[in-house]
JSON list of C-alpha atoms in Angstrom, two decimals:
[
{"chain": "A", "resi": 20, "resn": "ALA", "atom": "CA", "xyz": [61.35, 175.70, 307.78]},
{"chain": "A", "resi": 21, "resn": "GLN", "atom": "CA", "xyz": [59.28, 176.81, 304.88]},
{"chain": "A", "resi": 22, "resn": "SER", "atom": "CA", "xyz": [58.03, 175.39, 301.62]},
{"chain": "A", "resi": 23, "resn": "VAL", "atom": "CA", "xyz": [55.72, 176.22, 298.75]},
{"chain": "A", "resi": 24, "resn": "THR", "atom": "CA", "xyz": [53.51, 173.94, 296.64]},
{"chain": "A", "resi": 25, "resn": "GLN", "atom": "CA", "xyz": [51.91, 174.86, 293.35]},
{"chain": "A", "resi": 26, "resn": "LEU", "atom": "CA", "xyz": [49.03, 172.49, 293.03]},
{"chain": "A", "resi": 27, "resn": "ASP", "atom": "CA", "xyz": [48.76, 172.44, 289.23]},
{"chain": "A", "resi": 28, "resn": "SER", "atom": "CA", "xyz": [51.64, 172.02, 286.80]},
{"chain": "A", "resi": 29, "resn": "HIS", "atom": "CA", "xyz": [49.46, 173.08, 283.87]},
{"chain": "A", "resi": 30, "resn": "VAL", "atom": "CA", "xyz": [46.24, 175.11, 283.63]},
{"chain": "A", "resi": 31, "resn": "SER", "atom": "CA", "xyz": [44.35, 175.74, 280.41]},
{"chain": "A", "resi": 32, "resn": "VAL", "atom": "CA", "xyz": [41.53, 178.27, 280.11]},
{"chain": "A", "resi": 33, "resn": "SER", "atom": "CA", "xyz": [39.64, 179.93, 277.30]},
{"chain": "A", "resi": 34, "resn": "GLU", "atom": "CA", "xyz": [40.27, 183.56, 276.49]},
{"chain": "A", "resi": 35, "resn": "GLY", "atom": "CA", "xyz": [37.91, 185.79, 278.44]},
{"chain": "A", "resi": 36, "resn": "THR", "atom": "CA", "xyz": [37.31, 183.28, 281.25]},
{"chain": "A", "resi": 37, "resn": "PRO", "atom": "CA", "xyz": [38.67, 183.50, 284.81]},
{"chain": "A", "resi": 38, "resn": "VAL", "atom": "CA", "xyz": [42.12, 182.29, 285.78]},
{"chain": "A", "resi": 39, "resn": "LEU", "atom": "CA", "xyz": [42.93, 180.52, 289.05]},
{"chain": "A", "resi": 40, "resn": "LEU", "atom": "CA", "xyz": [46.48, 179.36, 289.83]},
{"chain": "A", "resi": 41, "resn": "ARG", "atom": "CA", "xyz": [46.77, 177.66, 293.20]},
{"chain": "A", "resi": 42, "resn": "CYS", "atom": "CA", "xyz": [49.58, 177.97, 295.72]},
{"chain": "A", "resi": 43, "resn": "ASN", "atom": "CA", "xyz": [49.92, 176.63, 299.25]},
{"chain": "A", "resi": 44, "resn": "TYR", "atom": "CA", "xyz": [52.78, 177.51, 301.56]},
{"chain": "A", "resi": 45, "resn": "SER", "atom": "CA", "xyz": [54.29, 176.41, 304.82]},
{"chain": "A", "resi": 46, "resn": "SER", "atom": "CA", "xyz": [56.28, 178.76, 307.03]},
{"chain": "A", "resi": 47, "resn": "SER", "atom": "CA", "xyz": [57.33, 178.90, 310.66]},
{"chain": "A", "resi": 48, "resn": "TYR", "atom": "CA", "xyz": [57.50, 182.67, 310.44]},
{"chain": "A", "resi": 49, "resn": "SER", "atom": "CA", "xyz": [55.31, 185.41, 309.12]},
{"chain": "A", "resi": 50, "resn": "PRO", "atom": "CA", "xyz": [55.84, 184.85, 305.43]},
{"chain": "A", "resi": 51, "resn": "SER", "atom": "CA", "xyz": [56.29, 187.16, 302.53]},
{"chain": "A", "resi": 52, "resn": "LEU", "atom": "CA", "xyz": [54.66, 185.74, 299.42]},
{"chain": "A", "resi": 53, "resn": "PHE", "atom": "CA", "xyz": [55.20, 186.56, 295.77]},
{"chain": "A", "resi": 54, "resn": "TRP", "atom": "CA", "xyz": [54.03, 185.60, 292.32]},
{"chain": "A", "resi": 55, "resn": "TYR", "atom": "CA", "xyz": [56.39, 185.83, 289.38]},
{"chain": "A", "resi": 56, "resn": "VAL", "atom": "CA", "xyz": [55.63, 185.38, 285.68]},
{"chain": "A", "resi": 57, "resn": "GLN", "atom": "CA", "xyz": [57.96, 184.07, 282.99]},
{"chain": "A", "resi": 58, "resn": "HIS", "atom": "CA", "xyz": [57.04, 184.52, 279.35]},
{"chain": "A", "resi": 59, "resn": "PRO", "atom": "CA", "xyz": [58.71, 182.22, 276.81]},
{"chain": "A", "resi": 60, "resn": "ASN", "atom": "CA", "xyz": [62.43, 182.83, 276.47]},
{"chain": "A", "resi": 61, "resn": "LYS", "atom": "CA", "xyz": [62.36, 185.65, 279.01]},
{"chain": "A", "resi": 62, "resn": "GLY", "atom": "CA", "xyz": [63.50, 186.21, 282.57]},
{"chain": "A", "resi": 63, "resn": "LEU", "atom": "CA", "xyz": [61.09, 186.17, 285.50]},
{"chain": "A", "resi": 64, "resn": "GLN", "atom": "CA", "xyz": [59.11, 189.30, 286.35]},
{"chain": "A", "resi": 65, "resn": "LEU", "atom": "CA", "xyz": [57.46, 190.16, 289.65]},
{"chain": "A", "resi": 66, "resn": "LEU", "atom": "CA", "xyz": [53.64, 190.16, 289.37]},
{"chain": "A", "resi": 67, "resn": "LEU", "atom": "CA", "xyz": [52.74, 190.99, 292.96]},
{"chain": "A", "resi": 68, "resn": "LYS", "atom": "CA", "xyz": [53.82, 190.53, 296.56]},
{"chain": "A", "resi": 69, "resn": "TYR", "atom": "CA", "xyz": [52.29, 190.18, 300.03]},
{"chain": "A", "resi": 70, "resn": "THR", "atom": "CA", "xyz": [54.23, 191.48, 303.01]},
{"chain": "A", "resi": 71, "resn": "SER", "atom": "CA", "xyz": [51.70, 191.46, 305.90]},
{"chain": "A", "resi": 72, "resn": "ALA", "atom": "CA", "xyz": [49.71, 194.50, 304.84]},
{"chain": "A", "resi": 73, "resn": "ALA", "atom": "CA", "xyz": [46.36, 194.03, 303.03]},
{"chain": "A", "resi": 74, "resn": "THR", "atom": "CA", "xyz": [45.48, 190.38, 302.47]},
{"chain": "A", "resi": 75, "resn": "LEU", "atom": "CA", "xyz": [44.18, 191.07, 298.95]},
{"chain": "A", "resi": 76, "resn": "VAL", "atom": "CA", "xyz": [47.09, 192.11, 296.80]},
{"chain": "A", "resi": 77, "resn": "LYS", "atom": "CA", "xyz": [46.73, 193.65, 293.36]},
{"chain": "A", "resi": 78, "resn": "GLY", "atom": "CA", "xyz": [49.47, 193.22, 290.80]},
{"chain": "A", "resi": 79, "resn": "ILE", "atom": "CA", "xyz": [50.24, 194.08, 287.24]},
{"chain": "A", "resi": 80, "resn": "ASN", "atom": "CA", "xyz": [48.16, 193.08, 284.20]},
{"chain": "A", "resi": 81, "resn": "GLY", "atom": "CA", "xyz": [44.95, 192.67, 286.20]},
{"chain": "A", "resi": 82, "resn": "PHE", "atom": "CA", "xyz": [46.18, 189.85, 288.43]},
{"chain": "A", "resi": 83, "resn": "GLU", "atom": "CA", "xyz": [45.49, 189.67, 292.13]},
{"chain": "A", "resi": 84, "resn": "ALA", "atom": "CA", "xyz": [46.11, 187.23, 294.97]},
{"chain": "A", "resi": 85, "resn": "GLU", "atom": "CA", "xyz": [44.57, 186.73, 298.37]},
{"chain": "A", "resi": 86, "resn": "PHE", "atom": "CA", "xyz": [46.56, 185.70, 301.44]},
{"chain": "A", "resi": 87, "resn": "LYS", "atom": "CA", "xyz": [44.53, 183.24, 303.54]},
{"chain": "A", "resi": 88, "resn": "LYS", "atom": "CA", "xyz": [46.39, 182.33, 306.69]},
{"chain": "A", "resi": 89, "resn": "SER", "atom": "CA", "xyz": [43.81, 179.77, 307.83]},
{"chain": "A", "resi": 90, "resn": "GLU", "atom": "CA", "xyz": [44.18, 177.90, 304.56]},
{"chain": "A", "resi": 91, "resn": "THR", "atom": "CA", "xyz": [47.91, 178.65, 304.13]},
{"chain": "A", "resi": 92, "resn": "SER", "atom": "CA", "xyz": [47.12, 179.65, 300.57]},
{"chain": "A", "resi": 93, "resn": "PHE", "atom": "CA", "xyz": [48.04, 182.44, 298.21]},
{"chain": "A", "resi": 94, "resn": "HIS", "atom": "CA", "xyz": [46.11, 181.73, 295.01]},
{"chain": "A", "resi": 95, "resn": "LEU", "atom": "CA", "xyz": [46.53, 183.93, 291.94]},
{"chain": "A", "resi": 96, "resn": "THR", "atom": "CA", "xyz": [43.45, 185.05, 290.04]},
{"chain": "A", "resi": 97, "resn": "LYS", "atom": "CA", "xyz": [42.41, 187.14, 287.08]},
{"chain": "A", "resi": 98, "resn": "PRO", "atom": "CA", "xyz": [38.80, 187.78, 286.08]},
{"chain": "A", "resi": 99, "resn": "SER", "atom": "CA", "xyz": [39.31, 187.50, 282.33]},
{"chain": "A", "resi": 100, "resn": "ALA", "atom": "CA", "xyz": [42.21, 185.75, 280.61]},
{"chain": "A", "resi": 101, "resn": "HIS", "atom": "CA", "xyz": [43.98, 187.30, 277.67]},
{"chain": "A", "resi": 102, "resn": "MET", "atom": "CA", "xyz": [46.13, 185.52, 275.11]},
{"chain": "A", "resi": 103, "resn": "SER", "atom": "CA", "xyz": [49.15, 187.47, 276.36]},
{"chain": "A", "resi": 104, "resn": "ASP", "atom": "CA", "xyz": [48.77, 185.82, 279.80]},
{"chain": "A", "resi": 105, "resn": "ALA", "atom": "CA", "xyz": [50.12, 182.53, 278.43]},
{"chain": "A", "resi": 106, "resn": "ALA", "atom": "CA", "xyz": [53.29, 181.98, 280.46]},
{"chain": "A", "resi": 107, "resn": "GLU", "atom": "CA", "xyz": [54.82, 180.11, 283.41]},
{"chain": "A", "resi": 108, "resn": "TYR", "atom": "CA", "xyz": [53.87, 181.38, 286.86]},
{"chain": "A", "resi": 109, "resn": "PHE", "atom": "CA", "xyz": [55.91, 180.85, 290.01]},
{"chain": "A", "resi": 110, "resn": "CYS", "atom": "CA", "xyz": [54.72, 181.19, 293.60]},
{"chain": "A", "resi": 111, "resn": "VAL", "atom": "CA", "xyz": [57.48, 182.18, 296.04]},
{"chain": "A", "resi": 112, "resn": "VAL", "atom": "CA", "xyz": [57.68, 182.22, 299.84]},
{"chain": "A", "resi": 113, "resn": "GLY", "atom": "CA", "xyz": [60.25, 183.96, 301.98]},
{"chain": "A", "resi": 114, "resn": "SER", "atom": "CA", "xyz": [60.77, 185.51, 305.37]},
{"chain": "A", "resi": 115, "resn": "SER", "atom": "CA", "xyz": [63.32, 187.64, 307.11]},
{"chain": "A", "resi": 116, "resn": "ALA", "atom": "CA", "xyz": [64.66, 184.56, 308.86]},
{"chain": "A", "resi": 117, "resn": "SER", "atom": "CA", "xyz": [64.83, 182.16, 305.97]},
{"chain": "A", "resi": 118, "resn": "LYS", "atom": "CA", "xyz": [65.75, 182.09, 302.36]},
{"chain": "A", "resi": 119, "resn": "ILE", "atom": "CA", "xyz": [63.51, 182.51, 299.38]},
{"chain": "A", "resi": 120, "resn": "ILE", "atom": "CA", "xyz": [61.83, 179.35, 298.02]},
{"chain": "A", "resi": 121, "resn": "PHE", "atom": "CA", "xyz": [60.44, 179.15, 294.49]},
{"chain": "A", "resi": 122, "resn": "GLY", "atom": "CA", "xyz": [57.58, 176.82, 293.62]},
{"chain": "A", "resi": 123, "resn": "SER", "atom": "CA", "xyz": [57.83, 174.39, 290.73]},
{"chain": "A", "resi": 124, "resn": "GLY", "atom": "CA", "xyz": [55.77, 176.57, 288.44]},
{"chain": "A", "resi": 125, "resn": "THR", "atom": "CA", "xyz": [52.37, 176.42, 286.70]},
{"chain": "A", "resi": 126, "resn": "ARG", "atom": "CA", "xyz": [52.16, 176.70, 282.95]},
{"chain": "A", "resi": 127, "resn": "LEU", "atom": "CA", "xyz": [49.12, 178.71, 281.88]},
{"chain": "A", "resi": 128, "resn": "SER", "atom": "CA", "xyz": [47.74, 178.10, 278.40]},
{"chain": "A", "resi": 129, "resn": "ILE", "atom": "CA", "xyz": [45.01, 180.26, 276.86]},
{"chain": "A", "resi": 130, "resn": "ARG", "atom": "CA", "xyz": [42.64, 178.78, 274.27]},
{"chain": "A", "resi": 131, "resn": "PRO", "atom": "CA", "xyz": [41.29, 181.18, 271.61]},
{"chain": "B", "resi": 5, "resn": "ASP", "atom": "CA", "xyz": [67.45, 201.92, 284.07]},
{"chain": "B", "resi": 6, "resn": "ALA", "atom": "CA", "xyz": [68.80, 199.21, 281.79]},
{"chain": "B", "resi": 7, "resn": "GLY", "atom": "CA", "xyz": [67.85, 196.40, 284.11]},
{"chain": "B", "resi": 8, "resn": "VAL", "atom": "CA", "xyz": [70.02, 193.39, 284.89]},
{"chain": "B", "resi": 9, "resn": "ILE", "atom": "CA", "xyz": [72.42, 192.74, 282.05]},
{"chain": "B", "resi": 10, "resn": "GLN", "atom": "CA", "xyz": [73.74, 189.28, 281.24]},
{"chain": "B", "resi": 11, "resn": "SER", "atom": "CA", "xyz": [76.29, 188.22, 278.68]},
{"chain": "B", "resi": 12, "resn": "PRO", "atom": "CA", "xyz": [76.56, 186.32, 276.52]},
{"chain": "B", "resi": 13, "resn": "ARG", "atom": "CA", "xyz": [72.91, 185.67, 275.70]},
{"chain": "B", "resi": 14, "resn": "HIS", "atom": "CA", "xyz": [73.78, 182.40, 274.01]},
{"chain": "B", "resi": 15, "resn": "GLU", "atom": "CA", "xyz": [76.81, 180.15, 274.38]},
{"chain": "B", "resi": 16, "resn": "VAL", "atom": "CA", "xyz": [77.64, 176.94, 272.59]},
{"chain": "B", "resi": 17, "resn": "THR", "atom": "CA", "xyz": [80.76, 175.12, 273.71]},
{"chain": "B", "resi": 18, "resn": "GLU", "atom": "CA", "xyz": [82.29, 171.69, 273.72]},
{"chain": "B", "resi": 19, "resn": "MET", "atom": "CA", "xyz": [82.60, 169.42, 276.71]},
{"chain": "B", "resi": 20, "resn": "GLY", "atom": "CA", "xyz": [85.70, 170.17, 278.75]},
{"chain": "B", "resi": 21, "resn": "GLN", "atom": "CA", "xyz": [85.87, 173.83, 277.84]},
{"chain": "B", "resi": 22, "resn": "GLU", "atom": "CA", "xyz": [85.71, 176.65, 280.37]},
{"chain": "B", "resi": 23, "resn": "VAL", "atom": "CA", "xyz": [82.57, 178.79, 280.31]},
{"chain": "B", "resi": 24, "resn": "THR", "atom": "CA", "xyz": [82.22, 182.21, 281.95]},
{"chain": "B", "resi": 25, "resn": "LEU", "atom": "CA", "xyz": [78.85, 183.89, 282.35]},
{"chain": "B", "resi": 26, "resn": "ARG", "atom": "CA", "xyz": [78.66, 187.54, 283.29]},
{"chain": "B", "resi": 27, "resn": "CYS", "atom": "CA", "xyz": [76.14, 189.68, 285.10]},
{"chain": "B", "resi": 28, "resn": "LYS", "atom": "CA", "xyz": [75.76, 193.37, 285.79]},
{"chain": "B", "resi": 29, "resn": "PRO", "atom": "CA", "xyz": [73.12, 193.99, 288.46]},
{"chain": "B", "resi": 30, "resn": "ILE", "atom": "CA", "xyz": [70.91, 197.05, 288.69]},
{"chain": "B", "resi": 31, "resn": "SER", "atom": "CA", "xyz": [72.82, 199.96, 290.17]},
{"chain": "B", "resi": 32, "resn": "GLY", "atom": "CA", "xyz": [72.20, 200.31, 293.91]},
{"chain": "B", "resi": 33, "resn": "HIS", "atom": "CA", "xyz": [70.97, 196.77, 294.44]},
{"chain": "B", "resi": 34, "resn": "ASN", "atom": "CA", "xyz": [72.81, 194.99, 297.25]},
{"chain": "B", "resi": 35, "resn": "SER", "atom": "CA", "xyz": [71.89, 191.33, 296.63]},
{"chain": "B", "resi": 36, "resn": "LEU", "atom": "CA", "xyz": [72.70, 189.22, 293.58]},
{"chain": "B", "resi": 37, "resn": "PHE", "atom": "CA", "xyz": [71.46, 185.74, 292.72]},
{"chain": "B", "resi": 38, "resn": "TRP", "atom": "CA", "xyz": [72.49, 183.11, 290.18]},
{"chain": "B", "resi": 39, "resn": "TYR", "atom": "CA", "xyz": [69.88, 180.57, 289.05]},
{"chain": "B", "resi": 40, "resn": "ARG", "atom": "CA", "xyz": [69.86, 177.63, 286.65]},
{"chain": "B", "resi": 41, "resn": "GLN", "atom": "CA", "xyz": [66.70, 176.55, 284.83]},
{"chain": "B", "resi": 42, "resn": "THR", "atom": "CA", "xyz": [66.12, 173.25, 283.03]},
{"chain": "B", "resi": 43, "resn": "MET", "atom": "CA", "xyz": [63.02, 171.35, 281.99]},
{"chain": "B", "resi": 44, "resn": "MET", "atom": "CA", "xyz": [63.92, 168.46, 284.27]},
{"chain": "B", "resi": 45, "resn": "ARG", "atom": "CA", "xyz": [64.89, 170.33, 287.44]},
{"chain": "B", "resi": 46, "resn": "GLY", "atom": "CA", "xyz": [63.03, 173.62, 287.08]},
{"chain": "B", "resi": 47, "resn": "LEU", "atom": "CA", "xyz": [64.50, 176.77, 288.60]},
{"chain": "B", "resi": 48, "resn": "GLU", "atom": "CA", "xyz": [67.40, 176.20, 291.01]},
{"chain": "B", "resi": 49, "resn": "LEU", "atom": "CA", "xyz": [69.19, 178.79, 293.12]},
{"chain": "B", "resi": 50, "resn": "LEU", "atom": "CA", "xyz": [72.92, 178.27, 292.73]},
{"chain": "B", "resi": 51, "resn": "ILE", "atom": "CA", "xyz": [74.39, 181.03, 294.89]},
{"chain": "B", "resi": 52, "resn": "TYR", "atom": "CA", "xyz": [73.59, 184.45, 296.22]},
{"chain": "B", "resi": 53, "resn": "PHE", "atom": "CA", "xyz": [75.66, 187.42, 297.33]},
{"chain": "B", "resi": 54, "resn": "ASN", "atom": "CA", "xyz": [74.86, 190.19, 299.75]},
{"chain": "B", "resi": 55, "resn": "ASN", "atom": "CA", "xyz": [77.05, 193.29, 299.57]},
{"chain": "B", "resi": 56, "resn": "ASN", "atom": "CA", "xyz": [79.43, 191.35, 297.32]},
{"chain": "B", "resi": 57, "resn": "VAL", "atom": "CA", "xyz": [79.90, 188.55, 299.89]},
{"chain": "B", "resi": 58, "resn": "PRO", "atom": "CA", "xyz": [78.71, 185.00, 299.09]},
{"chain": "B", "resi": 59, "resn": "ILE", "atom": "CA", "xyz": [76.00, 184.13, 301.63]},
{"chain": "B", "resi": 60, "resn": "ASP", "atom": "CA", "xyz": [74.67, 180.78, 300.45]},
{"chain": "B", "resi": 61, "resn": "ASP", "atom": "CA", "xyz": [76.37, 178.59, 297.87]},
{"chain": "B", "resi": 62, "resn": "SER", "atom": "CA", "xyz": [74.66, 175.36, 298.85]},
{"chain": "B", "resi": 63, "resn": "GLY", "atom": "CA", "xyz": [73.05, 175.15, 295.44]},
{"chain": "B", "resi": 64, "resn": "MET", "atom": "CA", "xyz": [76.32, 175.09, 293.52]},
{"chain": "B", "resi": 65, "resn": "PRO", "atom": "CA", "xyz": [76.36, 171.63, 291.92]},
{"chain": "B", "resi": 66, "resn": "GLU", "atom": "CA", "xyz": [80.00, 170.75, 292.41]},
{"chain": "B", "resi": 67, "resn": "ASP", "atom": "CA", "xyz": [83.52, 172.08, 292.38]},
{"chain": "B", "resi": 68, "resn": "ARG", "atom": "CA", "xyz": [83.36, 172.67, 288.66]},
{"chain": "B", "resi": 69, "resn": "PHE", "atom": "CA", "xyz": [81.17, 175.68, 289.38]},
{"chain": "B", "resi": 70, "resn": "SER", "atom": "CA", "xyz": [82.50, 178.88, 290.93]},
{"chain": "B", "resi": 71, "resn": "ALA", "atom": "CA", "xyz": [81.10, 182.39, 291.30]},
{"chain": "B", "resi": 72, "resn": "LYS", "atom": "CA", "xyz": [82.68, 185.72, 292.12]},
{"chain": "B", "resi": 73, "resn": "MET", "atom": "CA", "xyz": [81.51, 189.23, 292.77]},
{"chain": "B", "resi": 74, "resn": "PRO", "atom": "CA", "xyz": [84.58, 191.48, 292.78]},
{"chain": "B", "resi": 75, "resn": "ASN", "atom": "CA", "xyz": [82.51, 194.65, 293.10]},
{"chain": "B", "resi": 76, "resn": "ALA", "atom": "CA", "xyz": [78.92, 195.84, 293.37]},
{"chain": "B", "resi": 77, "resn": "SER", "atom": "CA", "xyz": [78.45, 196.11, 289.62]},
{"chain": "B", "resi": 78, "resn": "PHE", "atom": "CA", "xyz": [79.79, 192.81, 288.31]},
{"chain": "B", "resi": 79, "resn": "SER", "atom": "CA", "xyz": [79.57, 189.08, 288.92]},
{"chain": "B", "resi": 80, "resn": "THR", "atom": "CA", "xyz": [80.73, 185.98, 287.09]},
{"chain": "B", "resi": 81, "resn": "LEU", "atom": "CA", "xyz": [79.69, 182.34, 287.11]},
{"chain": "B", "resi": 82, "resn": "LYS", "atom": "CA", "xyz": [82.35, 179.99, 285.81]},
{"chain": "B", "resi": 83, "resn": "ILE", "atom": "CA", "xyz": [82.10, 176.35, 284.83]},
{"chain": "B", "resi": 84, "resn": "GLN", "atom": "CA", "xyz": [85.36, 174.49, 284.39]},
{"chain": "B", "resi": 85, "resn": "PRO", "atom": "CA", "xyz": [85.35, 171.96, 282.84]},
{"chain": "B", "resi": 86, "resn": "SER", "atom": "CA", "xyz": [81.92, 172.09, 281.30]},
{"chain": "B", "resi": 87, "resn": "GLU", "atom": "CA", "xyz": [79.80, 168.96, 280.74]},
{"chain": "B", "resi": 88, "resn": "PRO", "atom": "CA", "xyz": [76.70, 168.30, 278.58]},
{"chain": "B", "resi": 89, "resn": "ARG", "atom": "CA", "xyz": [74.51, 168.11, 281.73]},
{"chain": "B", "resi": 90, "resn": "ASP", "atom": "CA", "xyz": [75.36, 171.77, 282.42]},
{"chain": "B", "resi": 91, "resn": "SER", "atom": "CA", "xyz": [73.25, 172.77, 279.43]},
{"chain": "B", "resi": 92, "resn": "ALA", "atom": "CA", "xyz": [70.57, 175.09, 280.79]},
{"chain": "B", "resi": 93, "resn": "VAL", "atom": "CA", "xyz": [69.45, 178.68, 280.96]},
{"chain": "B", "resi": 94, "resn": "TYR", "atom": "CA", "xyz": [71.34, 180.61, 283.63]},
{"chain": "B", "resi": 95, "resn": "PHE", "atom": "CA", "xyz": [69.67, 183.64, 285.16]},
{"chain": "B", "resi": 96, "resn": "CYS", "atom": "CA", "xyz": [71.14, 186.42, 287.22]},
{"chain": "B", "resi": 97, "resn": "ALA", "atom": "CA", "xyz": [68.86, 188.52, 289.44]},
{"chain": "B", "resi": 98, "resn": "SER", "atom": "CA", "xyz": [69.42, 191.45, 291.78]},
{"chain": "B", "resi": 99, "resn": "SER", "atom": "CA", "xyz": [67.46, 192.82, 294.69]},
{"chain": "B", "resi": 100, "resn": "PRO", "atom": "CA", "xyz": [67.41, 196.21, 296.42]},
{"chain": "B", "resi": 101, "resn": "ARG", "atom": "CA", "xyz": [67.87, 196.34, 300.18]},
{"chain": "B", "resi": 102, "resn": "GLU", "atom": "CA", "xyz": [64.71, 198.39, 300.76]},
{"chain": "B", "resi": 103, "resn": "GLU", "atom": "CA", "xyz": [62.44, 195.84, 299.08]},
{"chain": "B", "resi": 104, "resn": "GLY", "atom": "CA", "xyz": [63.84, 192.67, 300.61]},
{"chain": "B", "resi": 105, "resn": "GLU", "atom": "CA", "xyz": [65.35, 189.65, 298.91]},
{"chain": "B", "resi": 106, "resn": "GLY", "atom": "CA", "xyz": [62.01, 188.30, 297.71]},
{"chain": "B", "resi": 107, "resn": "THR", "atom": "CA", "xyz": [61.70, 191.17, 295.27]},
{"chain": "B", "resi": 108, "resn": "GLN", "atom": "CA", "xyz": [64.13, 190.21, 292.56]},
{"chain": "B", "resi": 109, "resn": "TYR", "atom": "CA", "xyz": [64.78, 191.70, 289.15]},
{"chain": "B", "resi": 110, "resn": "PHE", "atom": "CA", "xyz": [65.84, 189.06, 286.64]},
{"chain": "B", "resi": 111, "resn": "GLY", "atom": "CA", "xyz": [68.09, 189.38, 283.65]},
{"chain": "B", "resi": 112, "resn": "PRO", "atom": "CA", "xyz": [67.17, 187.86, 280.28]},
{"chain": "B", "resi": 113, "resn": "GLY", "atom": "CA", "xyz": [69.31, 184.78, 280.90]},
{"chain": "B", "resi": 114, "resn": "THR", "atom": "CA", "xyz": [72.19, 183.03, 279.18]},
{"chain": "B", "resi": 115, "resn": "ARG", "atom": "CA", "xyz": [71.26, 179.94, 277.20]},
{"chain": "B", "resi": 116, "resn": "LEU", "atom": "CA", "xyz": [74.18, 177.50, 277.48]},
{"chain": "B", "resi": 117, "resn": "LEU", "atom": "CA", "xyz": [74.59, 174.43, 275.30]},
{"chain": "B", "resi": 118, "resn": "VAL", "atom": "CA", "xyz": [77.47, 172.07, 276.01]},
{"chain": "B", "resi": 119, "resn": "LEU", "atom": "CA", "xyz": [78.10, 169.57, 273.24]}
]
């Protein structure tokens, strides 16, 4: 069985400050992990994915995530937030033996 | 590539009417997914197809919902009869075999309002 938990439903940061969106997972298999972003009134877009290669994964728009097996975490970070980063972010877990599970989402707000 | 195409983009209908949502996946993708998104329930997987065959429809709410994929380039999601609680944004996504099912390309969604 597998599951994914996004620890914060809403995160608010000031423009130019770091972003941290937290995600914990549970999987009986070697997981694949993903982050998706959804801007208002848009479909979801893949930000980055981990598939058992390098544990630090770089994605689009300056985001990156680090796979930590010991902590069963896959947190999303960005060094400096931009107003255009305001969106909903979804952490996703999957494996070859089980279906894809989407987290409940974290809404990121950016203060000017 | 045009991406995943969904139609209509917006649909307003009255309770009891039949609603058909359409999706054209990205050419060459072998998996197709239908999702429903609401404020209350978040993003829910309704059904997914692999090579045009339904693999998992456990998320389909009830018999009022049905989905078909007659060929690799077209899928429909039908609600008959529709109810106000079906109001939501419905997303279609497709996935290429070489990237695995976790890598999904989403359409812009159909916003459905049932009065």
